[in-house]
Each structure stands twice: as C-alpha cells, then as structure tokens.
Amino acid sequence: LQGKVDKIRVASSGVYPMADLRIDTIALETDRLDVDLKRLQGKGNQRFSQALRRSAQGAIQIVLTEGDLNWALKSPEIRTRLEKYINRLLPNNERSFVLTQANLDFLPHNRIKVQVQLQQITQGLPPETLEMVVESGIKTSNGKNLQVIEPVASLNGRQISKRLLNGFAEGLSEPLDLGTLEKDGILARILQLKIEDQKMTIAAFVRVAPSFREQ
C-alpha cells in the first residue's frame, strides 16, 4: 500500500484504552490517507502528524455505558486521578480530599448525576466524611467546547450556593475545550452529544495536519 489508502473503516466493541476503562462501542471512518510508513513505524517520539504527507481527517463515534463508567470509578488508578483533579479545583494548603466512593447516573435531557463520598483531611483534625451529590447538564458550544451547565449540588444534604457551583463548572469546562488542540495542528469538532438511559454517545470530526519533518 506504501502508506496510501482511499478510506479506512473500523468498528469495535469492548475496547479498553486503559486498564479498567471500557468503551462499549467505537467506530472510525477516515478519508484518503497518505502516510510515510517508515516514519510512522520508526522508533523515538515521532508523532503521527510527522508521518503524514497530507492532512488526515475522519469521523469517530464513541458509545459509553453507565455500567462501564461506574466500574471504572472503582479503579484505584482512576480514583487517584480524580482525587488530584478535585484537589486542584479546591486548593487549600491545610486541607485535602480522598475519594472513597463514586457513582454516576445518566439522566434525560443530556444531564448527568454524580454521587461521591469524600474524606476531608485537615491538619490537626480527625478525617471528616462528606457526601456530595452533583447534577449537571452538558452541552456543546461551536462544536469545540463541552460545557457544564445548570449545575445543582448538595453537601451532606445541604444545597451548595450557585455562585460556588458556577465557578466549579467554569473550572471543569476549561480542560474540555477542543480548541486548545489547534496549536498542535489538530482540528476537532463535536458533531453529536447525546445522553440517554444507560449510555452516552459522542460523535466527532478530527483533522490532523502534517507537522514539520526534518529531512
């Protein structure tokens, strides 16, 4: 083939991109590809974009189930990552949080409900258990932003102020901006985001531009 193909179509189910995280269904379809196979298969840190002779583009659809995501939330590795993120969102030199339980529910109208149990570790005080319930909508903006909207939450049964929640939502939405990939020559746009009972479907378009290749 010499790295030249008219189209690639791939569909699979039960894919594990990392341990304990399962993707129910993934489908990929590309336009014409022209790739330098030696660069693609070479050793070192050469990226896919460095092997391209022309821009590569295609569409991808991913289906995630509620059950698979809740199984992933039991993984020590994923919990550790979530703990780090929670502590970055709620910085305090004298306080930290340990995630002990987490559960996710998909709701109608593109909303998600998350119930978490945290242990608050404060210097000089015994650990305190916190029960938090967060419900929020998710929408796309201009196809490149995933935004957390209309969040409501309670902590140990007491409602959390909207002002605090809006700040939390803004902090959570920032890393979900696909526009940040454009500096690396990657154009990504969300074509569909649908949350329904037991599953979430995401469809996106991606185009990768060739990067500079040393001769």
Coordinates of C-alpha atoms in Angstrom, one line a residue:
L1 CA 0.0 0.0 0.0
Q2 CA 3.0 2.3 0.6
G3 CA 1.0 4.2 3.1
K4 CA -1.7 5.3 0.6
V5 CA -5.3 4.2 1.1
D6 CA -8.6 5.7 -0.1
K7 CA -10.6 5.0 3.1
I8 CA -10.4 3.1 6.4
R9 CA -13.4 1.9 8.4
V10 CA -13.0 0.4 11.8
A11 CA -15.8 -0.7 14.2
S12 CA -15.2 -2.5 17.5
S13 CA -16.9 -3.1 20.9
G14 CA -15.5 -3.7 24.3
V15 CA -12.3 -1.6 23.8
Y16 CA -10.0 -0.9 26.7
P17 CA -7.9 2.3 26.1
M18 CA -6.6 1.8 29.6
A19 CA -6.9 -0.7 32.4
D20 CA -10.4 -0.7 33.9
L21 CA -11.8 1.8 31.4
R22 CA -14.1 0.1 28.8
I23 CA -15.6 1.7 25.7
D24 CA -18.8 0.0 24.7
T25 CA -18.6 0.8 21.0
I26 CA -16.2 2.8 18.8
A27 CA -16.4 3.4 15.1
L28 CA -13.9 5.3 12.9
E29 CA -14.1 6.2 9.3
T30 CA -11.3 8.2 7.5
D31 CA -10.9 10.0 4.2
R32 CA -7.9 9.3 2.0
L33 CA -4.7 8.8 3.9
D34 CA -1.1 9.3 2.7
V35 CA 1.4 8.3 5.4
D36 CA 5.1 7.7 5.4
L37 CA 5.2 4.2 7.0
K38 CA 8.9 4.4 7.9
R39 CA 8.3 7.5 10.0
L40 CA 5.1 6.0 11.4
Q41 CA 6.8 2.8 12.5
G42 CA 10.1 4.4 13.5
K43 CA 11.5 4.5 17.0
G44 CA 11.5 7.6 19.2
N45 CA 8.9 10.2 19.8
Q46 CA 7.9 10.9 16.2
R47 CA 4.2 11.6 16.2
F48 CA 1.5 10.5 13.7
S49 CA 1.4 14.1 12.3
Q50 CA 5.1 13.9 11.4
A51 CA 4.4 10.8 9.3
L52 CA 1.7 12.5 7.2
R53 CA 2.3 13.5 3.7
R54 CA -1.1 15.3 3.6
S55 CA -3.8 16.2 6.1
A56 CA -5.7 13.2 7.6
Q57 CA -9.3 13.5 8.6
G58 CA -12.2 11.4 9.6
A59 CA -15.1 10.9 11.9
I60 CA -15.3 8.9 15.1
Q61 CA -18.3 7.8 17.2
I62 CA -17.9 6.5 20.8
V63 CA -20.6 5.0 23.0
L64 CA -20.0 4.8 26.8
T65 CA -22.3 3.0 29.1
E66 CA -23.3 3.9 32.7
G67 CA -22.2 0.5 33.9
D68 CA -18.7 0.6 32.3
L69 CA -18.1 4.1 33.7
N70 CA -19.2 3.1 37.2
W71 CA -16.9 0.1 37.0
A72 CA -14.0 2.4 36.0
L73 CA -14.8 4.7 39.0
K74 CA -13.8 1.7 41.3
S75 CA -10.3 1.6 39.8
P76 CA -7.6 2.8 42.2
E77 CA -5.7 4.4 39.3
I78 CA -8.8 6.4 38.1
R79 CA -9.7 7.4 41.6
T80 CA -6.2 8.7 42.2
R81 CA -6.5 10.9 39.1
L82 CA -9.9 12.2 40.2
E83 CA -8.6 13.0 43.6
K84 CA -5.8 15.1 42.1
Y85 CA -8.3 16.9 40.0
I86 CA -10.7 17.6 42.9
N87 CA -7.8 18.9 45.0
R88 CA -6.7 21.2 42.1
L89 CA -10.2 22.6 41.9
L90 CA -10.5 23.1 45.6
P91 CA -6.9 24.2 46.6
N92 CA -6.1 24.6 50.3
N93 CA -2.7 24.1 51.9
E94 CA -4.3 22.8 55.2
R95 CA -6.9 20.6 53.6
S96 CA -7.1 17.7 51.1
F97 CA -9.7 15.2 49.9
V98 CA -9.6 11.5 49.5
L99 CA -12.3 9.9 47.2
T100 CA -13.8 6.8 48.8
Q101 CA -16.9 6.2 46.7
A102 CA -18.3 7.5 43.4
N103 CA -21.4 6.6 41.3
L104 CA -22.7 8.1 38.1
D105 CA -26.2 8.2 36.6
F106 CA -27.2 9.3 33.1
L107 CA -30.4 11.3 33.1
P108 CA -32.7 12.7 30.4
H109 CA -32.1 16.0 28.6
N110 CA -28.3 15.5 28.5
R111 CA -27.8 15.6 32.2
I112 CA -25.5 13.6 34.5
K113 CA -25.8 12.9 38.2
V114 CA -22.7 12.1 40.2
Q115 CA -22.7 10.9 43.9
V116 CA -19.4 10.9 45.7
Q117 CA -18.1 10.3 49.2
L118 CA -15.0 12.2 50.2
Q119 CA -12.9 12.2 53.3
Q120 CA -11.7 15.7 54.2
I121 CA -8.2 15.6 55.7
T122 CA -7.5 18.7 57.7
Q123 CA -4.3 19.3 59.6
G124 CA -4.8 18.7 63.3
L125 CA -8.3 17.4 63.0
P126 CA -9.8 13.9 62.5
P127 CA -11.0 13.0 59.0
E128 CA -14.4 14.2 58.1
T129 CA -16.7 12.3 55.7
L130 CA -18.5 14.3 53.1
E131 CA -21.4 13.2 51.0
M132 CA -21.8 15.2 47.8
V133 CA -24.4 14.9 45.1
V134 CA -23.9 16.9 41.8
E135 CA -26.3 17.0 38.9
S136 CA -25.5 19.0 35.7
G137 CA -26.3 19.3 32.1
I138 CA -23.7 19.0 29.4
K139 CA -23.8 20.8 26.0
T140 CA -21.5 21.7 23.1
S141 CA -20.6 25.2 22.1
N142 CA -19.5 25.8 18.5
G143 CA -18.7 22.1 18.3
K144 CA -15.4 22.5 20.1
N145 CA -16.4 23.1 23.8
L146 CA -18.0 20.8 26.2
Q147 CA -19.7 23.0 28.8
V148 CA -21.1 22.1 32.2
I149 CA -24.5 23.9 32.5
E150 CA -27.1 24.5 35.2
P151 CA -25.3 22.6 37.9
V152 CA -27.1 21.8 41.2
A153 CA -25.4 20.1 44.2
S154 CA -25.7 19.3 47.8
L155 CA -23.1 18.6 50.5
N156 CA -24.2 16.4 53.4
G157 CA -27.8 17.2 52.4
R158 CA -27.4 21.0 52.2
Q159 CA -27.6 22.9 49.0
I160 CA -24.3 24.4 47.7
S161 CA -24.5 28.0 46.5
K162 CA -24.9 28.7 42.8
R163 CA -22.0 31.1 42.9
L164 CA -19.6 28.4 44.0
L165 CA -21.1 25.9 41.6
N166 CA -20.7 28.2 38.6
G167 CA -17.0 28.7 39.5
F168 CA -16.6 25.0 39.7
A169 CA -18.4 24.5 36.4
E170 CA -16.1 27.1 34.7
G171 CA -13.0 25.3 36.1
L172 CA -14.3 21.9 34.8
S173 CA -15.2 23.3 31.4
E174 CA -11.7 24.7 30.7
P175 CA -9.9 21.4 30.0
L176 CA -12.8 20.3 27.8
D177 CA -12.0 23.0 25.2
L178 CA -11.0 21.2 22.0
G179 CA -9.8 24.5 20.6
T180 CA -6.6 24.0 22.6
L181 CA -5.6 21.2 20.2
E182 CA -5.4 23.6 17.3
K183 CA -1.9 24.8 18.2
D184 CA -0.7 21.2 17.6
G185 CA -2.4 21.1 14.1
I186 CA -5.4 19.1 15.3
L187 CA -8.9 20.4 14.4
A188 CA -11.6 18.6 16.4
R189 CA -15.3 19.3 16.4
I190 CA -18.1 17.6 18.2
L191 CA -20.9 16.6 15.9
Q192 CA -23.2 14.9 18.4
L193 CA -23.5 14.6 22.2
K194 CA -26.5 12.5 23.4
I195 CA -27.1 11.3 26.9
E196 CA -29.9 8.8 27.4
D197 CA -30.8 6.0 29.7
Q198 CA -27.7 3.9 30.5
K199 CA -25.5 5.3 27.7
M200 CA -23.8 8.4 26.2
T201 CA -23.0 8.8 22.5
I202 CA -20.3 11.2 21.2
A203 CA -19.6 11.8 17.5
A204 CA -16.7 14.0 16.4
F205 CA -14.8 15.1 13.3
V206 CA -11.0 15.2 13.5
R207 CA -8.4 16.6 11.1
V208 CA -4.7 16.3 11.7
A209 CA -2.3 18.5 9.7
P210 CA 1.2 17.3 8.8
S211 CA 3.8 18.8 11.1
F212 CA 7.3 19.9 10.0
R213 CA 9.5 16.9 9.2
E214 CA 13.3 17.2 9.3
Q215 CA 15.0 16.0 6.1

